Amino acid sequence: MDLPSSVVISEEGPREGFQIEPGPIATADKIALIDALSACGLRRIQIASFVNPKHVPGWADAEAVIEGFTPREGVEYSALWFNERGLQRALAVREKLTLTGFISLSASEPFAIRNLNRDRAGQIEAMRKYVRVHREAGVPIAKIIVMAAFGCNFAGDVSPAEVVETVSDARAIARDAGVEVQDVTLADSMGWATPRRVADAIGAVRESFDDLRIALHLHDTRGQGIACAYEGLRLGVTAFDAAVAGLGGCPFAGQPGAPGNIATEELALLCEEMGIATGLNIEALIEAGRLAERIVGHRLPSAALRSGTLAAFRRRAA
Amino acid sequence: MDLPSSVVISEEGPREGFQIEPGPIATADKIALIDALSACGLRRIQIASFVNPKHVPGWADAEAVIEGFTPREGVEYSALWFNERGLQRALAVREKLTLTGFISLSASEPFAIRNLNRDRAGQIEAMRKYVRVHREAGVPIAKIIVMAAFGCNFAGDVSPAEVVETVSDARAIARDAGVEVQDVTLADSMGWATPRRVADAIGAVRESFDDLRIALHLHDTRGQGIACAYEGLRLGVTAFDAAVAGLGGCPFAGQPGAPGNIATEELALLCEEMGIATGLNIEALIEAGRLAERIVGHRLPSAALRSGTLAAFRRRAA
């Protein structure tokens, strides 16, 4: 079995999770979860979203969260924004953040229309402006994100050819702006991925762009997330997004109650138990996941929160 | 991608699920779930357990359940028992059941001691008697079951060599009784399997016994179940146990609240979305899973119950 020797798992729980939860989450609770996650060995944590508080009231306190958390040496803290106003808010608190922009395009036009009120041309135009604004502000464009890369609740199946086309669009935007981008994240925004679709999309992107590194952002909407992550590992993918306890989900997918991102501690368990180093402390992640459950006030999807790691049982058995 | 063209998924939800639920489940509710499952395209459903009502009060009504359900043409209904008393109870209602016995051994001796109060020699002796009693009653021995085939909460790791040794013990029991057994189920009783362990155990068993067909009985205790099932499919396994909605779990694993078996509808979704025929109606399974949730009175682990099938979204998108 030819698997990578190590992977990097980027934590998106705070940003994704607190965006979708219906109830107001106290700023202090958000800070407590970020600080708990900082102690888990993570190298990248996305901690806030600079979005319009009218649309996403759960992130009205982004500045207060960033002011309040305690950064840990060696951890990159990032935030998300979609427009110039968001960028300006991020720039105002940049001393505690690693600021990077993304060229983010949906491979499904119906999803982009529903989610962002933009068709394909509108997405491209918006991203050209986004890249220009970031260049002017001196903020690097770190990667391409292909949303709805494996299928879409509003369009149905998304083909590998559509993914390649979307990556092409993004590279054209980058090239025209004089930006070099080496990383692409294929995001299963609505839980359509299967291992076969993961293999097909990765194969098609690699065939068309042999200089791009592929990362996976998987949702567990239909319980297939960890199998898709495993297929990614088999194909040599070494960068994954995940969310502690399975926090999050896509607010635009129209499936309330469905699980969100694959759970960080379950992905770490998969990797570590197959000899793939993650640098993560799974037991600390499980404790952080239990804290997340107390904060949101309901059960989160992760099975590992209930069962614990195998390491703990090995210690007891020994 | 070289995957099987079809698989058989055996439903164990009624038997496994109603055994582990703490509250009393009405006989009529058990019957309603079995009848709902009969309409899902399943070919095999395990519907009851003839165990000592003092130890498993949830199955004191096994006879009443079997009397009450409506068998469907083409579906095999089975039950489980562990001793002669259970066999006698099953024989008394045999007209509605397909009666078969199993040579069931734990690959972990500490689990057998904890679960059955038997060491390795004690297990073998008990199984020799069990096979003899079944032969005398004219009930065939259908398969070997290796419990704790991938690891054990009480023993830690279980090696492929221990699995092979356990299968050897079982084959010796069969051979000495003049019984031919062609099927072996590797059961992840406590959720220790990873795709790598699945591959290693299957490889070792195939190398030692090239005439045995391997089935997988996977639990999702730590969220790895569907990845392990996918690895089984990759390796050509075509027989799986599962439980609608993820009902069940191992009552002896000491992990209350952890998920049980992999969910039938999620495994069916994995297969069908990769072009592997299951014969199952996933939407009917999801409805049966929602019925199971109403019966047990709490949320069950399956993500697909929340999100539905992709087929439904394809229809809406078209």
PDB file of C-alpha atoms in Angstrom, chain B residues 19-212:
ATOM      1  CA  GLN B  19     -30.480  -5.619  21.296  1.00  0.00           C
ATOM      2  CA  ILE B  20     -28.460  -2.550  22.281  1.00  0.00           C
ATOM      3  CA  GLU B  21     -31.223   0.025  22.787  1.00  0.00           C
ATOM      4  CA  PRO B  22     -31.776   0.684  26.468  1.00  0.00           C
ATOM      5  CA  GLY B  23     -35.539   1.228  26.448  1.00  0.00           C
ATOM      6  CA  PRO B  24     -38.149  -1.448  25.784  1.00  0.00           C
ATOM      7  CA  ILE B  25     -39.166  -1.473  22.111  1.00  0.00           C
ATOM      8  CA  ALA B  26     -42.728  -2.530  21.387  1.00  0.00           C
ATOM      9  CA  THR B  27     -43.093  -5.797  19.484  1.00  0.00           C
ATOM     10  CA  ALA B  28     -45.334  -4.028  16.970  1.00  0.00           C
ATOM     11  CA  ASP B  29     -42.569  -1.486  16.278  1.00  0.00           C
ATOM     12  CA  LYS B  30     -40.035  -4.230  15.623  1.00  0.00           C
ATOM     13  CA  ILE B  31     -42.467  -5.847  13.222  1.00  0.00           C
ATOM     14  CA  ALA B  32     -43.134  -2.520  11.479  1.00  0.00           C
ATOM     15  CA  LEU B  33     -39.412  -2.000  10.870  1.00  0.00           C
ATOM     16  CA  ILE B  34     -38.910  -5.530   9.549  1.00  0.00           C
ATOM     17  CA  ASP B  35     -41.879  -5.116   7.199  1.00  0.00           C
ATOM     18  CA  ALA B  36     -40.500  -1.746   6.007  1.00  0.00           C
ATOM     19  CA  LEU B  37     -37.088  -3.334   5.374  1.00  0.00           C
ATOM     20  CA  SER B  38     -38.712  -6.167   3.424  1.00  0.00           C
ATOM     21  CA  ALA B  39     -39.763  -3.587   0.821  1.00  0.00           C
ATOM     22  CA  CYS B  40     -36.230  -2.225   0.273  1.00  0.00           C
ATOM     23  CA  GLY B  41     -34.871  -4.891  -2.065  1.00  0.00           C
ATOM     24  CA  LEU B  42     -32.863  -6.658   0.632  1.00  0.00           C
ATOM     25  CA  ARG B  43     -32.272 -10.370   0.117  1.00  0.00           C
ATOM     26  CA  ARG B  44     -31.243 -11.177   3.687  1.00  0.00           C
ATOM     27  CA  ILE B  45     -32.572  -9.669   6.907  1.00  0.00           C
ATOM     28  CA  GLN B  46     -31.614 -10.813  10.397  1.00  0.00           C
ATOM     29  CA  ILE B  47     -34.721 -10.138  12.399  1.00  0.00           C
ATOM     30  CA  ALA B  48     -34.361 -11.557  15.907  1.00  0.00           C
ATOM     31  CA  SER B  49     -32.078 -12.994  18.535  1.00  0.00           C
ATOM     32  CA  PHE B  50     -32.873 -16.068  20.622  1.00  0.00           C
ATOM     33  CA  VAL B  51     -30.831 -15.148  23.626  1.00  0.00           C
ATOM     34  CA  ASN B  52     -31.494 -15.495  27.317  1.00  0.00           C
ATOM     35  CA  PRO B  53     -34.051 -12.795  28.192  1.00  0.00           C
ATOM     36  CA  LYS B  54     -32.295 -12.369  31.530  1.00  0.00           C
ATOM     37  CA  HIS B  55     -29.171 -11.168  29.683  1.00  0.00           C
ATOM     38  CA  VAL B  56     -30.820  -9.432  26.719  1.00  0.00           C
ATOM     39  CA  PRO B  57     -34.320  -8.420  27.793  1.00  0.00           C
ATOM     40  CA  GLY B  58     -34.788  -6.546  24.500  1.00  0.00           C
ATOM     41  CA  TRP B  59     -35.248  -9.887  22.726  1.00  0.00           C
ATOM     42  CA  ALA B  60     -37.650 -11.608  25.131  1.00  0.00           C
ATOM     43  CA  ASP B  61     -40.297 -11.181  22.422  1.00  0.00           C
ATOM     44  CA  ALA B  62     -38.382 -12.914  19.596  1.00  0.00           C
ATOM     45  CA  GLU B  63     -41.145 -15.475  19.000  1.00  0.00           C
ATOM     46  CA  ALA B  64     -43.836 -12.790  18.881  1.00  0.00           C
ATOM     47  CA  VAL B  65     -41.824 -10.739  16.378  1.00  0.00           C
ATOM     48  CA  ILE B  66     -41.372 -13.753  14.126  1.00  0.00           C
ATOM     49  CA  GLU B  67     -45.038 -14.620  14.389  1.00  0.00           C
ATOM     50  CA  GLY B  68     -46.041 -11.067  13.522  1.00  0.00           C
ATOM     51  CA  PHE B  69     -43.925 -10.023  10.551  1.00  0.00           C
ATOM     52  CA  THR B  70     -45.035 -10.528   6.966  1.00  0.00           C
ATOM     53  CA  PRO B  71     -42.454 -12.444   4.947  1.00  0.00           C
ATOM     54  CA  ARG B  72     -41.792 -11.265   1.422  1.00  0.00           C
ATOM     55  CA  GLU B  73     -41.040 -13.608  -1.467  1.00  0.00           C
ATOM     56  CA  GLY B  74     -37.328 -13.768  -2.244  1.00  0.00           C
ATOM     57  CA  VAL B  75     -36.133 -12.494   1.129  1.00  0.00           C
ATOM     58  CA  GLU B  76     -34.302 -14.765   3.565  1.00  0.00           C
ATOM     59  CA  TYR B  77     -35.113 -14.008   7.190  1.00  0.00           C
ATOM     60  CA  SER B  78     -32.616 -15.227   9.742  1.00  0.00           C
ATOM     61  CA  ALA B  79     -32.135 -15.133  13.489  1.00  0.00           C
ATOM     62  CA  LEU B  80     -29.229 -15.470  15.855  1.00  0.00           C
ATOM     63  CA  TRP B  81     -28.643 -17.773  18.816  1.00  0.00           C
ATOM     64  CA  PHE B  82     -25.643 -18.934  20.751  1.00  0.00           C
ATOM     65  CA  ASN B  83     -26.654 -22.205  22.401  1.00  0.00           C
ATOM     66  CA  GLU B  84     -28.937 -25.227  22.235  1.00  0.00           C
ATOM     67  CA  ARG B  85     -31.765 -23.479  24.052  1.00  0.00           C
ATOM     68  CA  GLY B  86     -31.691 -20.715  21.428  1.00  0.00           C
ATOM     69  CA  LEU B  87     -31.609 -23.270  18.629  1.00  0.00           C
ATOM     70  CA  GLN B  88     -34.668 -25.023  20.064  1.00  0.00           C
ATOM     71  CA  ARG B  89     -36.556 -21.735  20.162  1.00  0.00           C
ATOM     72  CA  ALA B  90     -35.585 -21.063  16.532  1.00  0.00           C
ATOM     73  CA  LEU B  91     -36.608 -24.565  15.451  1.00  0.00           C
ATOM     74  CA  ALA B  92     -40.028 -24.010  16.967  1.00  0.00           C
ATOM     75  CA  VAL B  93     -40.690 -21.120  14.536  1.00  0.00           C
ATOM     76  CA  ARG B  94     -38.638 -22.393  11.597  1.00  0.00           C
ATOM     77  CA  GLU B  95     -41.371 -22.119   8.981  1.00  0.00           C
ATOM     78  CA  LYS B  96     -40.750 -18.358   8.658  1.00  0.00           C
ATOM     79  CA  LEU B  97     -36.956 -18.433   9.056  1.00  0.00           C
ATOM     80  CA  THR B  98     -33.922 -19.592   7.127  1.00  0.00           C
ATOM     81  CA  LEU B  99     -32.058 -21.406   9.881  1.00  0.00           C
ATOM     82  CA  THR B 100     -28.282 -21.532   9.702  1.00  0.00           C
ATOM     83  CA  GLY B 101     -25.571 -21.817  12.294  1.00  0.00           C
ATOM     84  CA  PHE B 102     -22.148 -20.141  12.393  1.00  0.00           C
ATOM     85  CA  ILE B 103     -18.781 -21.137  13.731  1.00  0.00           C
ATOM     86  CA  SER B 104     -18.097 -17.943  15.585  1.00  0.00           C
ATOM     87  CA  LEU B 105     -14.721 -17.376  17.242  1.00  0.00           C
ATOM     88  CA  SER B 106     -13.050 -14.266  18.578  1.00  0.00           C
ATOM     89  CA  ALA B 107      -9.564 -13.534  17.257  1.00  0.00           C
ATOM     90  CA  SER B 108      -8.957 -11.801  20.584  1.00  0.00           C
ATOM     91  CA  GLU B 109      -8.963 -14.092  23.592  1.00  0.00           C
ATOM     92  CA  PRO B 110      -9.542 -11.222  26.093  1.00  0.00           C
ATOM     93  CA  PHE B 111     -12.709 -10.270  24.176  1.00  0.00           C
ATOM     94  CA  ALA B 112     -13.956 -13.878  24.282  1.00  0.00           C
ATOM     95  CA  ILE B 113     -13.287 -14.042  28.003  1.00  0.00           C
ATOM     96  CA  ARG B 114     -15.088 -10.751  28.603  1.00  0.00           C
ATOM     97  CA  ASN B 115     -17.938 -11.382  26.174  1.00  0.00           C
ATOM     98  CA  LEU B 116     -18.542 -15.133  26.531  1.00  0.00           C
ATOM     99  CA  ASN B 117     -16.537 -16.109  29.594  1.00  0.00           C
ATOM    100  CA  ARG B 118     -14.455 -18.501  27.448  1.00  0.00           C
ATOM    101  CA  ASP B 119     -10.755 -18.647  26.626  1.00  0.00           C
ATOM    102  CA  ARG B 120      -9.516 -19.905  23.256  1.00  0.00           C
ATOM    103  CA  ALA B 121      -9.813 -23.576  24.193  1.00  0.00           C
ATOM    104  CA  GLY B 122     -13.193 -22.892  25.772  1.00  0.00           C
ATOM    105  CA  GLN B 123     -14.401 -21.195  22.579  1.00  0.00           C
ATOM    106  CA  ILE B 124     -13.303 -24.135  20.459  1.00  0.00           C
ATOM    107  CA  GLU B 125     -14.921 -26.656  22.770  1.00  0.00           C
ATOM    108  CA  ALA B 126     -18.174 -24.707  22.833  1.00  0.00           C
ATOM    109  CA  MET B 127     -18.194 -24.461  19.040  1.00  0.00           C
ATOM    110  CA  ARG B 128     -17.570 -28.181  18.606  1.00  0.00           C
ATOM    111  CA  LYS B 129     -20.624 -28.844  20.736  1.00  0.00           C
ATOM    112  CA  TYR B 130     -22.598 -26.147  18.891  1.00  0.00           C
ATOM    113  CA  VAL B 131     -21.792 -27.704  15.506  1.00  0.00           C
ATOM    114  CA  ARG B 132     -22.720 -31.177  16.742  1.00  0.00           C
ATOM    115  CA  VAL B 133     -26.069 -30.000  18.073  1.00  0.00           C
ATOM    116  CA  HIS B 134     -26.816 -28.228  14.779  1.00  0.00           C
ATOM    117  CA  ARG B 135     -25.874 -31.290  12.749  1.00  0.00           C
ATOM    118  CA  GLU B 136     -28.206 -33.412  14.865  1.00  0.00           C
ATOM    119  CA  ALA B 137     -31.019 -30.903  14.324  1.00  0.00           C
ATOM    120  CA  GLY B 138     -30.386 -30.791  10.571  1.00  0.00           C
ATOM    121  CA  VAL B 139     -29.464 -27.111  10.598  1.00  0.00           C
ATOM    122  CA  PRO B 140     -26.593 -26.286   8.231  1.00  0.00           C
ATOM    123  CA  ILE B 141     -23.454 -24.460   9.364  1.00  0.00           C
ATOM    124  CA  ALA B 142     -23.288 -21.576   6.905  1.00  0.00           C
ATOM    125  CA  LYS B 143     -20.125 -19.717   7.713  1.00  0.00           C
ATOM    126  CA  ILE B 144     -17.250 -18.840   9.951  1.00  0.00           C
ATOM    127  CA  ILE B 145     -17.380 -15.540  11.813  1.00  0.00           C
ATOM    128  CA  VAL B 146     -14.144 -14.056  13.154  1.00  0.00           C
ATOM    129  CA  MET B 147     -15.004 -11.528  15.853  1.00  0.00           C
ATOM    130  CA  ALA B 148     -12.558  -8.760  16.775  1.00  0.00           C
ATOM    131  CA  ALA B 149     -10.720  -9.410  13.526  1.00  0.00           C
ATOM    132  CA  PHE B 150      -9.056  -5.987  13.367  1.00  0.00           C
ATOM    133  CA  GLY B 151      -8.403  -5.077  16.987  1.00  0.00           C
ATOM    134  CA  CYS B 152      -9.915  -5.246  20.445  1.00  0.00           C
ATOM    135  CA  ASN B 153     -10.681  -2.766  23.201  1.00  0.00           C
ATOM    136  CA  PHE B 154      -9.401  -5.294  25.729  1.00  0.00           C
ATOM    137  CA  ALA B 155      -6.411  -6.772  23.855  1.00  0.00           C
ATOM    138  CA  GLY B 156      -5.274  -3.915  21.613  1.00  0.00           C
ATOM    139  CA  ASP B 157      -4.110  -4.744  18.099  1.00  0.00           C
ATOM    140  CA  VAL B 158      -5.059  -8.071  16.506  1.00  0.00           C
ATOM    141  CA  SER B 159      -2.634  -9.262  13.850  1.00  0.00           C
ATOM    142  CA  PRO B 160      -3.513 -10.859  10.509  1.00  0.00           C
ATOM    143  CA  ALA B 161      -1.712 -13.970  11.796  1.00  0.00           C
ATOM    144  CA  GLU B 162      -4.166 -14.180  14.693  1.00  0.00           C
ATOM    145  CA  VAL B 163      -7.042 -13.903  12.210  1.00  0.00           C
ATOM    146  CA  VAL B 164      -5.579 -16.736  10.136  1.00  0.00           C
ATOM    147  CA  GLU B 165      -5.114 -18.844  13.268  1.00  0.00           C
ATOM    148  CA  THR B 166      -8.740 -18.229  14.248  1.00  0.00           C
ATOM    149  CA  VAL B 167      -9.946 -19.254  10.792  1.00  0.00           C
ATOM    150  CA  SER B 168      -7.765 -22.368  11.106  1.00  0.00           C
ATOM    151  CA  ASP B 169      -9.392 -23.228  14.409  1.00  0.00           C
ATOM    152  CA  ALA B 170     -12.824 -22.802  12.828  1.00  0.00           C
ATOM    153  CA  ARG B 171     -11.948 -24.942   9.814  1.00  0.00           C
ATOM    154  CA  ALA B 172     -10.637 -27.683  12.095  1.00  0.00           C
ATOM    155  CA  ILE B 173     -13.940 -27.650  13.976  1.00  0.00           C
ATOM    156  CA  ALA B 174     -15.838 -27.870  10.680  1.00  0.00           C
ATOM    157  CA  ARG B 175     -13.616 -30.563   9.230  1.00  0.00           C
ATOM    158  CA  ASP B 176     -13.778 -32.759  12.326  1.00  0.00           C
ATOM    159  CA  ALA B 177     -17.573 -32.519  12.184  1.00  0.00           C
ATOM    160  CA  GLY B 178     -17.657 -33.356   8.466  1.00  0.00           C
ATOM    161  CA  VAL B 179     -18.964 -29.899   7.569  1.00  0.00           C
ATOM    162  CA  GLU B 180     -17.891 -27.843   4.569  1.00  0.00           C
ATOM    163  CA  VAL B 181     -17.771 -24.093   5.055  1.00  0.00           C
ATOM    164  CA  GLN B 182     -16.912 -21.734   2.208  1.00  0.00           C
ATOM    165  CA  ASP B 183     -17.656 -18.349   3.741  1.00  0.00           C
ATOM    166  CA  VAL B 184     -15.872 -16.372   6.393  1.00  0.00           C
ATOM    167  CA  THR B 185     -17.001 -13.045   7.804  1.00  0.00           C
ATOM    168  CA  LEU B 186     -14.345 -10.797   9.291  1.00  0.00           C
ATOM    169  CA  ALA B 187     -16.104  -8.734  11.947  1.00  0.00           C
ATOM    170  CA  ASP B 188     -14.811  -5.449  13.308  1.00  0.00           C
ATOM    171  CA  SER B 189     -16.705  -5.900  16.565  1.00  0.00           C
ATOM    172  CA  MET B 190     -15.177  -2.843  18.266  1.00  0.00           C
ATOM    173  CA  GLY B 191     -14.293  -0.447  15.460  1.00  0.00           C
ATOM    174  CA  TRP B 192     -10.553  -0.979  15.080  1.00  0.00           C
ATOM    175  CA  ALA B 193     -10.460  -1.465  11.322  1.00  0.00           C
ATOM    176  CA  THR B 194      -8.719   0.887   8.941  1.00  0.00           C
ATOM    177  CA  PRO B 195      -8.425   0.299   5.204  1.00  0.00           C
ATOM    178  CA  ARG B 196      -4.872  -0.885   5.758  1.00  0.00           C
ATOM    179  CA  ARG B 197      -5.923  -3.441   8.392  1.00  0.00           C
ATOM    180  CA  VAL B 198      -8.737  -4.611   6.121  1.00  0.00           C
ATOM    181  CA  ALA B 199      -6.253  -5.117   3.290  1.00  0.00           C
ATOM    182  CA  ASP B 200      -3.760  -6.904   5.534  1.00  0.00           C
ATOM    183  CA  ALA B 201      -6.323  -9.273   7.060  1.00  0.00           C
ATOM    184  CA  ILE B 202      -7.963 -10.074   3.725  1.00  0.00           C
ATOM    185  CA  GLY B 203      -4.550 -10.663   2.160  1.00  0.00           C
ATOM    186  CA  ALA B 204      -3.482 -13.016   4.928  1.00  0.00           C
ATOM    187  CA  VAL B 205      -6.729 -15.021   4.877  1.00  0.00           C
ATOM    188  CA  ARG B 206      -6.660 -15.332   1.085  1.00  0.00           C
ATOM    189  CA  GLU B 207      -3.054 -16.444   1.136  1.00  0.00           C
ATOM    190  CA  SER B 208      -3.804 -19.213   3.651  1.00  0.00           C
ATOM    191  CA  PHE B 209      -7.258 -20.277   2.415  1.00  0.00           C
ATOM    192  CA  ASP B 210      -7.744 -19.721  -1.274  1.00  0.00           C
ATOM    193  CA  ASP B 211     -11.134 -21.450  -1.285  1.00  0.00           C
ATOM    194  CA  LEU B 212     -12.851 -19.152   1.225  1.00  0.00           C
TER     195      LEU B 212
END
